[in-house]
Short mmCIF file of C-alpha atoms in Angstrom, two decimals:
data_model
loop_
_atom_site.label_atom_id
_atom_site.label_comp_id
_atom_site.label_asym_id
_atom_site.label_seq_id
_atom_site.Cartn_x
_atom_site.Cartn_y
_atom_site.Cartn_z
CA UNK A 16 -25.39 -12.55 19.73
CA UNK A 17 -28.48 -10.82 21.14
CA UNK A 18 -31.31 -9.43 19.01
CA UNK A 19 -30.20 -5.97 20.09
CA UNK A 20 -26.69 -6.62 18.74
CA UNK A 21 -28.16 -7.90 15.47
CA UNK A 22 -30.28 -4.77 15.13
CA UNK A 23 -27.19 -2.60 15.70
CA UNK A 24 -25.32 -4.55 12.99
CA UNK A 25 -28.16 -4.06 10.53
CA UNK A 26 -28.24 -0.34 11.37
CA UNK A 27 -24.50 -0.17 10.68
CA UNK A 28 -24.95 -1.92 7.32
CA UNK A 29 -27.78 0.42 6.43
CA UNK A 30 -25.63 3.43 7.31
CA UNK A 31 -22.73 2.09 5.21
CA UNK A 32 -25.05 1.48 2.25
CA UNK A 33 -26.44 4.99 2.60
CA UNK A 34 -22.91 6.45 2.66
CA UNK A 35 -22.05 4.46 -0.44
CA UNK A 36 -25.09 5.72 -2.34
CA UNK A 37 -24.23 9.29 -1.34
CA UNK A 38 -20.70 8.73 -2.62
CA UNK A 39 -22.00 7.40 -5.95
CA UNK A 40 -24.30 10.39 -6.39
CA UNK A 41 -21.32 12.76 -6.14
CA UNK A 42 -18.85 11.03 -8.46
CA UNK A 43 -18.93 13.74 -11.14
CA UNK A 44 -18.00 16.39 -8.57
CA UNK A 45 -15.04 14.40 -7.22
CA UNK A 46 -13.50 12.16 -9.87
CA UNK A 47 -12.07 12.43 -13.34
CA UNK A 48 -12.32 8.65 -13.60
CA UNK A 49 -13.70 5.94 -11.34
CA UNK A 50 -14.19 2.22 -11.88
CA UNK A 51 -15.40 -0.57 -9.62
CA UNK A 52 -15.37 -4.32 -10.13
CA UNK A 53 -16.98 -6.68 -7.62
CA UNK A 54 -15.71 -10.23 -7.25
CA UNK A 55 -16.74 -13.39 -5.45
CA UNK A 56 -13.39 -13.38 -3.65
CA UNK A 57 -11.63 -10.87 -1.43
CA UNK A 58 -8.17 -9.47 -2.15
CA UNK A 59 -5.50 -8.38 0.35
CA UNK A 60 -3.04 -6.95 -2.16
CA UNK A 61 -2.93 -4.83 -5.31
CA UNK A 62 -0.16 -3.24 -7.38
CA UNK A 63 0.02 -1.52 -10.74
CA UNK A 64 2.57 -2.84 -13.21
CA UNK A 65 4.65 -0.51 -15.41
CA UNK A 66 4.35 -0.61 -19.19
CA UNK A 67 1.08 1.06 -20.17
CA UNK A 68 -0.05 1.66 -23.75
CA UNK A 69 -2.13 4.68 -24.77
CA UNK A 70 -4.02 4.99 -28.04
CA UNK A 71 -4.41 8.12 -30.17
CA UNK A 72 -7.86 8.52 -28.63
CA UNK A 73 -6.31 8.72 -25.17
CA UNK A 74 -7.44 5.27 -24.01
CA UNK A 75 -4.84 3.52 -21.87
CA UNK A 76 -4.32 -0.17 -21.20
CA UNK A 77 -2.31 -1.10 -18.13
CA UNK A 78 -1.80 -4.26 -16.11
CA UNK A 79 -2.45 -4.68 -12.41
CA UNK A 80 -1.82 -7.64 -10.07
CA UNK A 81 -4.00 -8.82 -7.20
CA UNK A 82 -4.67 -12.13 -5.49
CA UNK A 83 -7.27 -14.10 -3.56
CA UNK A 84 -7.38 -15.42 -0.01
CA UNK A 85 -9.37 -17.96 1.98
CA UNK A 86 -10.37 -19.92 -1.12
CA UNK A 87 -10.07 -23.66 -1.75
CA UNK A 88 -7.94 -22.78 -4.75
CA UNK A 89 -6.29 -19.37 -4.47
CA UNK A 90 -5.04 -17.50 -7.51
CA UNK A 91 -2.74 -14.64 -8.44
CA UNK A 92 -4.57 -12.45 -10.95
CA UNK A 93 -3.05 -10.42 -13.75
CA UNK A 94 -5.67 -7.95 -14.93
CA UNK A 95 -5.68 -5.20 -17.54
CA UNK A 96 -7.48 -1.92 -16.96
CA UNK A 97 -8.64 -0.08 -20.06
CA UNK A 98 -9.59 3.49 -19.21
CA UNK A 99 -9.10 7.17 -19.92
CA UNK A 100 -6.54 7.79 -17.20
CA UNK A 101 -5.84 11.35 -18.29
CA UNK A 102 -7.81 13.85 -20.34
CA UNK A 103 -10.13 16.81 -20.39
CA UNK A 104 -12.92 16.88 -17.86
CA UNK A 105 -15.97 18.86 -18.87
CA UNK A 106 -19.68 18.49 -18.31
CA UNK A 107 -21.43 16.66 -21.09
CA UNK A 108 -18.23 15.07 -22.36
CA UNK A 109 -18.63 11.44 -23.37
CA UNK A 110 -16.03 9.52 -21.41
CA UNK A 111 -14.69 6.07 -22.19
CA UNK A 112 -16.21 3.55 -19.81
CA UNK A 113 -13.39 1.80 -17.91
CA UNK A 114 -13.13 -1.96 -18.24
CA UNK A 115 -11.21 -4.71 -16.46
CA UNK A 116 -10.05 -7.75 -18.40
CA UNK A 117 -8.52 -10.78 -16.68
CA UNK A 118 -5.37 -11.69 -18.60
CA UNK A 119 -4.25 -14.56 -16.43
CA UNK A 120 -5.20 -16.52 -13.32
CA UNK A 121 -2.16 -18.23 -11.85
CA UNK A 122 -2.67 -21.07 -9.33
CA UNK A 123 -1.24 -20.03 -5.96
CA UNK A 124 -0.39 -22.05 -2.87
CA UNK A 125 -2.24 -20.47 0.05
CA UNK A 126 -3.52 -16.93 0.50
CA UNK A 127 -1.95 -14.16 -1.56
CA UNK A 128 -1.12 -11.92 1.40
CA UNK A 129 1.21 -9.71 -0.61
CA UNK A 130 2.27 -9.57 -4.26
CA UNK A 131 5.00 -7.25 -5.54
CA UNK A 132 6.84 -7.07 -8.86
CA UNK A 133 10.61 -6.94 -9.28
CA UNK A 134 11.39 -3.27 -10.10
CA UNK A 135 14.21 -4.37 -12.42
CA UNK A 136 12.16 -7.04 -14.17
CA UNK A 137 8.46 -6.34 -13.79
CA UNK A 138 7.24 -9.69 -15.17
CA UNK A 139 8.74 -11.39 -12.11
CA UNK A 140 6.33 -11.22 -9.17
CA UNK A 141 6.96 -12.41 -5.61
CA UNK A 142 4.17 -13.37 -3.21
CA UNK A 143 3.88 -14.26 0.47
CA UNK A 144 1.25 -16.52 2.04
CA UNK A 145 -0.17 -17.46 5.45
CA UNK A 146 2.32 -20.32 5.88
CA UNK A 147 5.33 -18.10 5.26
CA UNK A 148 6.00 -19.55 1.81
CA UNK A 149 7.47 -17.12 -0.71
CA UNK A 150 6.61 -17.86 -4.35
CA UNK A 151 8.05 -16.28 -7.50
CA UNK A 152 6.20 -16.24 -10.79
CA UNK A 153 6.79 -15.13 -14.34
CA UNK A 154 3.40 -13.57 -15.03
CA UNK A 155 3.93 -13.70 -18.79
CA UNK A 156 3.54 -17.47 -18.85
CA UNK A 157 2.19 -18.07 -15.34
CA UNK A 158 5.02 -20.41 -14.40
CA UNK A 159 7.01 -20.39 -11.18
CA UNK A 160 10.49 -19.00 -11.67
CA UNK A 161 12.03 -21.01 -8.83
CA UNK A 162 11.09 -23.58 -6.27
CA UNK A 163 9.13 -22.10 -3.39
CA UNK A 164 11.29 -20.24 -0.88
CA UNK A 165 10.51 -21.87 2.46
CA UNK A 166 12.38 -20.32 5.34
CA UNK A 167 9.45 -18.87 7.27
CA UNK A 168 7.00 -20.96 9.25
CA UNK A 169 4.38 -18.34 10.03
CA UNK A 170 1.98 -15.91 8.38
CA UNK A 171 4.00 -13.58 6.12
CA UNK A 172 3.06 -10.06 5.05
CA UNK A 173 6.44 -8.36 4.84
CA UNK A 174 7.84 -8.41 1.31
CA UNK A 175 10.04 -5.91 -0.53
CA UNK A 176 12.45 -5.89 -3.47
CA UNK A 177 15.84 -4.18 -3.50
CA UNK A 178 17.34 -2.48 -6.54
CA UNK A 179 19.55 -5.49 -7.34
CA UNK A 180 17.18 -8.48 -7.41
CA UNK A 181 17.35 -9.14 -3.69
CA UNK A 182 14.13 -9.89 -1.86
CA UNK A 183 13.52 -9.36 1.83
CA UNK A 184 10.59 -11.04 3.58
CA UNK A 185 9.21 -11.14 7.12
CA UNK A 186 6.57 -13.03 9.08
CA UNK A 187 4.61 -13.21 12.33
CA UNK A 188 7.33 -15.08 14.24
CA UNK A 189 9.76 -12.18 13.86
CA UNK A 190 12.01 -13.83 11.27
CA UNK A 191 13.28 -11.75 8.34
CA UNK A 192 15.06 -13.37 5.41
CA UNK A 193 17.07 -11.69 2.66
CA UNK A 194 17.14 -13.76 -0.53
CA UNK A 195 18.99 -13.83 -3.79
CA UNK A 196 15.82 -14.01 -5.86
CA UNK A 197 17.64 -15.09 -9.02
CA UNK A 198 19.17 -18.14 -7.33
CA UNK A 199 16.56 -18.82 -4.68
CA UNK A 200 19.20 -18.89 -1.96
CA UNK A 201 19.27 -17.29 1.49
CA UNK A 202 21.75 -14.43 1.85
CA UNK A 203 21.08 -13.56 5.49
CA UNK A 204 18.50 -13.98 8.25
CA UNK A 205 17.50 -11.47 10.92
CA UNK A 206 15.44 -11.52 14.09
CA UNK A 207 12.90 -8.88 15.04
CA UNK A 208 12.69 -8.92 18.82
CA UNK A 209 10.42 -6.96 21.13
CA UNK A 210 12.75 -4.32 22.68
CA UNK A 211 10.84 -4.31 25.97
CA UNK A 212 10.97 -8.11 26.27
CA UNK A 213 14.15 -9.03 24.33
CA UNK A 214 13.53 -12.77 24.30
CA UNK A 215 10.10 -12.33 22.71
CA UNK A 216 9.89 -12.04 18.90
CA UNK A 217 7.79 -9.25 17.42
CA UNK A 218 5.61 -10.10 14.44
CA UNK A 219 6.61 -8.33 11.21
CA UNK A 220 3.72 -6.51 9.51
CA UNK A 221 5.55 -4.75 6.69
CA UNK A 222 9.00 -4.22 5.19
CA UNK A 223 10.31 -1.48 2.92
CA UNK A 224 13.62 -0.70 1.24
CA UNK A 225 14.97 2.82 1.12
CA UNK A 226 16.03 3.27 -2.48
CA UNK A 227 16.10 5.81 -5.27
CA UNK A 228 16.37 5.26 -9.00
CA UNK A 229 19.96 4.55 -10.05
CA UNK A 230 21.16 3.80 -6.52
CA UNK A 231 22.01 0.48 -4.88
CA UNK A 232 19.87 -0.14 -1.83
CA UNK A 233 21.45 -1.10 1.48
CA UNK A 234 18.96 0.04 4.12
CA UNK A 235 15.60 -1.56 4.81
CA UNK A 236 13.17 -1.32 7.69
CA UNK A 237 10.46 -3.48 9.22
CA UNK A 238 7.51 -2.43 11.36
CA UNK A 239 6.18 -4.80 13.98
CA UNK A 240 3.25 -5.69 16.21
CA UNK A 241 5.17 -4.09 19.07
CA UNK A 242 4.80 -0.64 17.46
CA UNK A 243 8.53 -0.37 16.74
CA UNK A 244 10.51 0.36 13.58
CA UNK A 245 13.53 -1.90 13.08
CA UNK A 246 16.28 -0.68 10.72
CA UNK A 247 18.71 -3.07 9.03
CA UNK A 248 21.82 -2.41 6.95
CA UNK A 249 22.58 -5.21 4.50
CA UNK A 250 26.31 -4.37 4.66
CA UNK A 251 26.48 -5.29 8.35
CA UNK A 252 26.75 -8.75 9.87
CA UNK A 253 24.61 -9.96 12.71
CA UNK A 254 20.98 -10.90 13.09
CA UNK A 255 19.75 -7.92 15.11
CA UNK A 256 18.53 -4.56 13.85
CA UNK A 257 21.09 -1.76 13.58
CA UNK A 258 18.61 0.71 15.04
CA UNK A 259 15.25 0.29 16.77
CA UNK A 260 12.80 2.89 18.02
CA UNK A 261 9.20 3.06 19.16
CA UNK A 262 6.95 4.69 16.57
CA UNK A 263 3.48 3.90 17.94
CA UNK A 264 1.87 2.73 21.18
CA UNK A 265 -0.08 0.13 19.22
CA UNK A 266 0.94 -2.14 16.33
CA UNK A 267 2.78 -0.56 13.41
CA UNK A 268 1.21 -1.92 10.22
CA UNK A 269 2.94 -0.23 7.31
CA UNK A 270 6.07 1.73 6.39
CA UNK A 271 6.92 3.67 3.23
CA UNK A 272 10.06 5.61 2.29
CA UNK A 273 9.70 8.81 0.30
CA UNK A 274 11.22 8.16 -3.16
CA UNK A 275 12.49 11.74 -3.47
CA UNK A 276 14.05 12.33 -0.05
CA UNK A 277 16.97 10.51 1.54
CA UNK A 278 15.48 10.94 5.01
CA UNK A 279 11.69 11.15 4.86
CA UNK A 280 9.46 8.15 5.58
CA UNK A 281 6.04 7.37 7.02
CA UNK A 282 4.57 4.74 9.34
CA UNK A 283 0.96 3.68 9.93
CA UNK A 284 -0.58 2.13 13.00
CA UNK A 285 -3.53 0.39 14.57
CA UNK A 286 -3.88 3.58 16.64
CA UNK A 287 -5.37 5.19 13.46
CA UNK A 288 -2.46 7.62 13.02
CA UNK A 289 0.16 8.10 10.32
CA UNK A 290 3.58 9.26 11.49
CA UNK A 291 5.97 11.35 9.38
CA UNK A 292 9.62 10.82 10.31
CA UNK A 293 13.14 12.00 9.53
CA UNK A 294 15.64 9.15 9.36
CA UNK A 295 18.25 11.28 11.14
CA UNK A 296 16.04 12.05 14.15
CA UNK A 297 14.19 8.88 15.11
CA UNK A 298 13.26 9.80 18.67
CA UNK A 299 10.73 12.45 17.68
CA UNK A 300 8.27 12.27 14.82
CA UNK A 301 8.01 15.28 12.55
CA UNK A 302 4.24 15.19 12.48
CA UNK A 303 1.18 13.04 13.10
CA UNK A 304 -1.41 12.85 10.34
CA UNK A 305 -4.78 12.43 12.06
CA UNK A 306 -7.76 11.80 9.83
CA UNK A 307 -8.60 8.12 10.02
CA UNK A 308 -10.96 6.69 12.63
CA UNK A 309 -9.62 3.13 12.65
CA UNK A 310 -6.49 1.08 12.04
CA UNK A 311 -4.36 2.23 9.08
CA UNK A 312 -3.25 -0.72 6.96
CA UNK A 313 -1.33 0.57 3.94
CA UNK A 314 0.83 3.53 2.87
CA UNK A 315 2.23 4.65 -0.48
CA UNK A 316 4.13 7.83 -1.37
CA UNK A 317 3.19 9.46 -4.67
CA UNK A 318 5.72 8.58 -7.42
CA UNK A 319 5.45 12.03 -9.02
CA UNK A 320 5.15 14.45 -6.08
CA UNK A 321 7.27 14.22 -2.95
CA UNK A 322 4.68 15.91 -0.74
CA UNK A 323 1.78 13.54 -1.39
CA UNK A 324 1.17 10.42 0.73
CA UNK A 325 -1.70 7.94 0.48
CA UNK A 326 -3.10 5.86 3.35
CA UNK A 327 -5.77 3.15 3.54
CA UNK A 328 -7.69 2.19 6.65
CA UNK A 329 -10.18 -0.14 8.27
CA UNK A 330 -12.49 2.90 8.40
CA UNK A 331 -13.23 2.22 4.69
CA UNK A 332 -11.41 5.36 3.62
CA UNK A 333 -8.39 6.15 1.47
CA UNK A 334 -6.85 9.54 2.27
CA UNK A 335 -4.49 11.57 0.11
CA UNK A 336 -2.33 13.80 2.30
CA UNK A 337 -0.39 16.92 1.30
CA UNK A 338 2.35 17.36 3.89
CA UNK A 339 3.14 20.90 2.71
CA UNK A 340 -0.20 21.87 4.30
CA UNK A 341 0.99 20.93 7.78
CA UNK A 342 0.28 23.86 10.10
CA UNK A 343 -1.95 25.60 7.57
CA UNK A 344 -4.53 27.88 9.19
CA UNK A 345 -8.15 26.82 8.82
CA UNK A 346 -11.48 28.60 8.93
CA UNK A 347 -14.18 27.13 11.21
CA UNK A 348 -15.79 25.63 8.09
CA UNK A 349 -12.49 24.05 7.05
CA UNK A 350 -12.01 22.54 10.50
CA UNK A 351 -15.31 20.69 10.14
CA UNK A 352 -13.97 19.09 6.95
CA UNK A 353 -10.96 17.61 8.74
CA UNK A 354 -7.22 18.11 9.09
CA UNK A 355 -5.62 20.67 6.74
CA UNK A 356 -3.28 18.01 5.33
CA UNK A 357 -6.17 15.95 3.89
CA UNK A 358 -6.23 16.76 0.19
CA UNK A 359 -8.76 14.15 -0.88
CA UNK A 360 -10.85 11.39 0.69
CA UNK A 361 -11.95 8.34 -1.27
CA UNK A 362 -15.05 6.83 0.33
CA UNK A 363 -16.09 4.25 -2.24
CA UNK A 364 -15.47 1.07 -0.25
CA UNK A 365 -17.95 -0.60 2.11
CA UNK A 366 -15.36 -2.51 4.15
CA UNK A 367 -11.77 -2.24 5.38
CA UNK A 368 -9.38 -1.10 2.66
CA UNK A 369 -6.55 -3.63 2.59
CA UNK A 370 -4.10 -2.20 0.08
CA UNK A 371 -3.58 0.75 -2.28
CA UNK A 372 -1.22 1.46 -5.17
CA UNK A 373 -0.29 4.59 -7.09
CA UNK A 374 -0.06 4.17 -10.85
CA UNK A 375 3.67 4.61 -11.67
CA UNK A 376 3.02 6.16 -15.10
CA UNK A 377 -0.21 8.16 -14.83
CA UNK A 378 -0.48 10.90 -12.23
CA UNK A 379 -3.11 10.68 -9.51
CA UNK A 380 -4.43 7.30 -10.68
CA UNK A 381 -5.00 4.83 -7.82
CA UNK A 382 -6.00 1.18 -7.42
CA UNK A 383 -7.51 0.00 -4.12
CA UNK A 384 -8.85 -3.32 -2.81
CA UNK A 385 -11.07 -3.91 0.22
CA UNK A 386 -12.92 -6.50 2.23
CA UNK A 387 -16.13 -5.72 0.32
CA UNK A 388 -14.81 -7.96 -2.51
CA UNK A 389 -14.13 -4.97 -4.73
CA UNK A 390 -11.26 -3.59 -6.76
CA UNK A 391 -11.56 0.12 -7.53
CA UNK A 392 -9.54 2.31 -9.88
CA UNK A 393 -9.97 6.05 -9.53
CA UNK A 394 -8.49 9.47 -10.17
CA UNK A 395 -9.56 12.70 -8.43
CA UNK A 396 -10.64 15.65 -10.53
CA UNK A 397 -7.72 17.76 -11.71
CA UNK A 398 -9.19 20.93 -10.22
CA UNK A 399 -9.15 19.31 -6.78
CA UNK A 400 -5.54 18.15 -6.82
CA UNK A 401 -3.78 20.03 -9.64
CA UNK A 402 -2.87 23.09 -7.50
CA UNK A 403 -0.53 20.74 -5.66
CA UNK A 404 2.94 21.33 -7.09
CA UNK A 405 5.56 21.21 -4.40
CA UNK A 406 8.76 19.36 -3.67
CA UNK A 407 9.96 18.45 -0.21
CA UNK A 408 13.70 19.04 -0.09
CA UNK A 409 16.07 17.59 2.47
CA UNK A 410 16.87 21.12 3.67
CA UNK A 411 13.21 21.60 4.64
CA UNK A 412 13.44 18.73 7.11
CA UNK A 413 16.27 20.25 9.07
#
């Protein structure tokens, strides 16, 4: 590296530090609550757990899971956030200072690429590592529920639970496995192939089930390095996808189904865009959300409002999108602030944001982890986001 390159790197770091200090100086104007914890390790994954407890004083305790990577001894963390997730926001009000307590550190084989809890039994958590090993833990006692599930032989990031204790996982060599997580047995295996070169496998970057509360899930989808979305129906035999279509010209990194709509879902790509799609019309995307300046790594639909989507990117930003604002007219001043769909921008991280998670029990509360070795918990001010009260109905997509 030349001295000129080094100087440019230092200038970039200085600019990032300056942006961070500017962000910190404006917290009161943007957030109802914000918390940051810096670690010695980096995390690739984060997810809130259900089951919060709130005191008479309005102080809530809630667990969150996250895990380390690239350490000699990696660990799956179970933490507890104590904070005022909801409440009045007024100048001069003494707010409870958020705290993070580590409840448990569970020894983990390899990097914790992804950790997700079983929606039917939240103390059971599945993880995927860089060797393709799937591990299941009971986070109450820190013990493994089953022997490691070893079907993959490559870096695994795809991991999703169904509504009936099935687990589907995917890795870089294009292999997808559907497991009976209670027995630790393989139900079915699938192959994700590159449609343009059928004999070449396409690495799986993410997997998601389409499911709604009270319904049995049958459909799941994977997004791949080839930029395609691959749909699978668990009721059908065969190892190939039931439907495949090209979503992005570059790698597709994340997919998320809207929990309120039978048809609406979103994809994210290395091309810095987020695509909004209707399951019935896969050849044409409904809309492109353009607000990030680098690869988008993670997506999560809001669990309370069908029109709100969250995305995290290598540009160090987390964006909250309101899709009911698509096509909204803007003044010249508004145009300078970005796309009309951007409801809120979180700029508190100094490095790529790896994963984000909506709190399932407290509106607008988010957890995010990034390459700057930080875990942040935050909630935008009510007056910024509270006017949002819309529901996207299936009829609106037609």
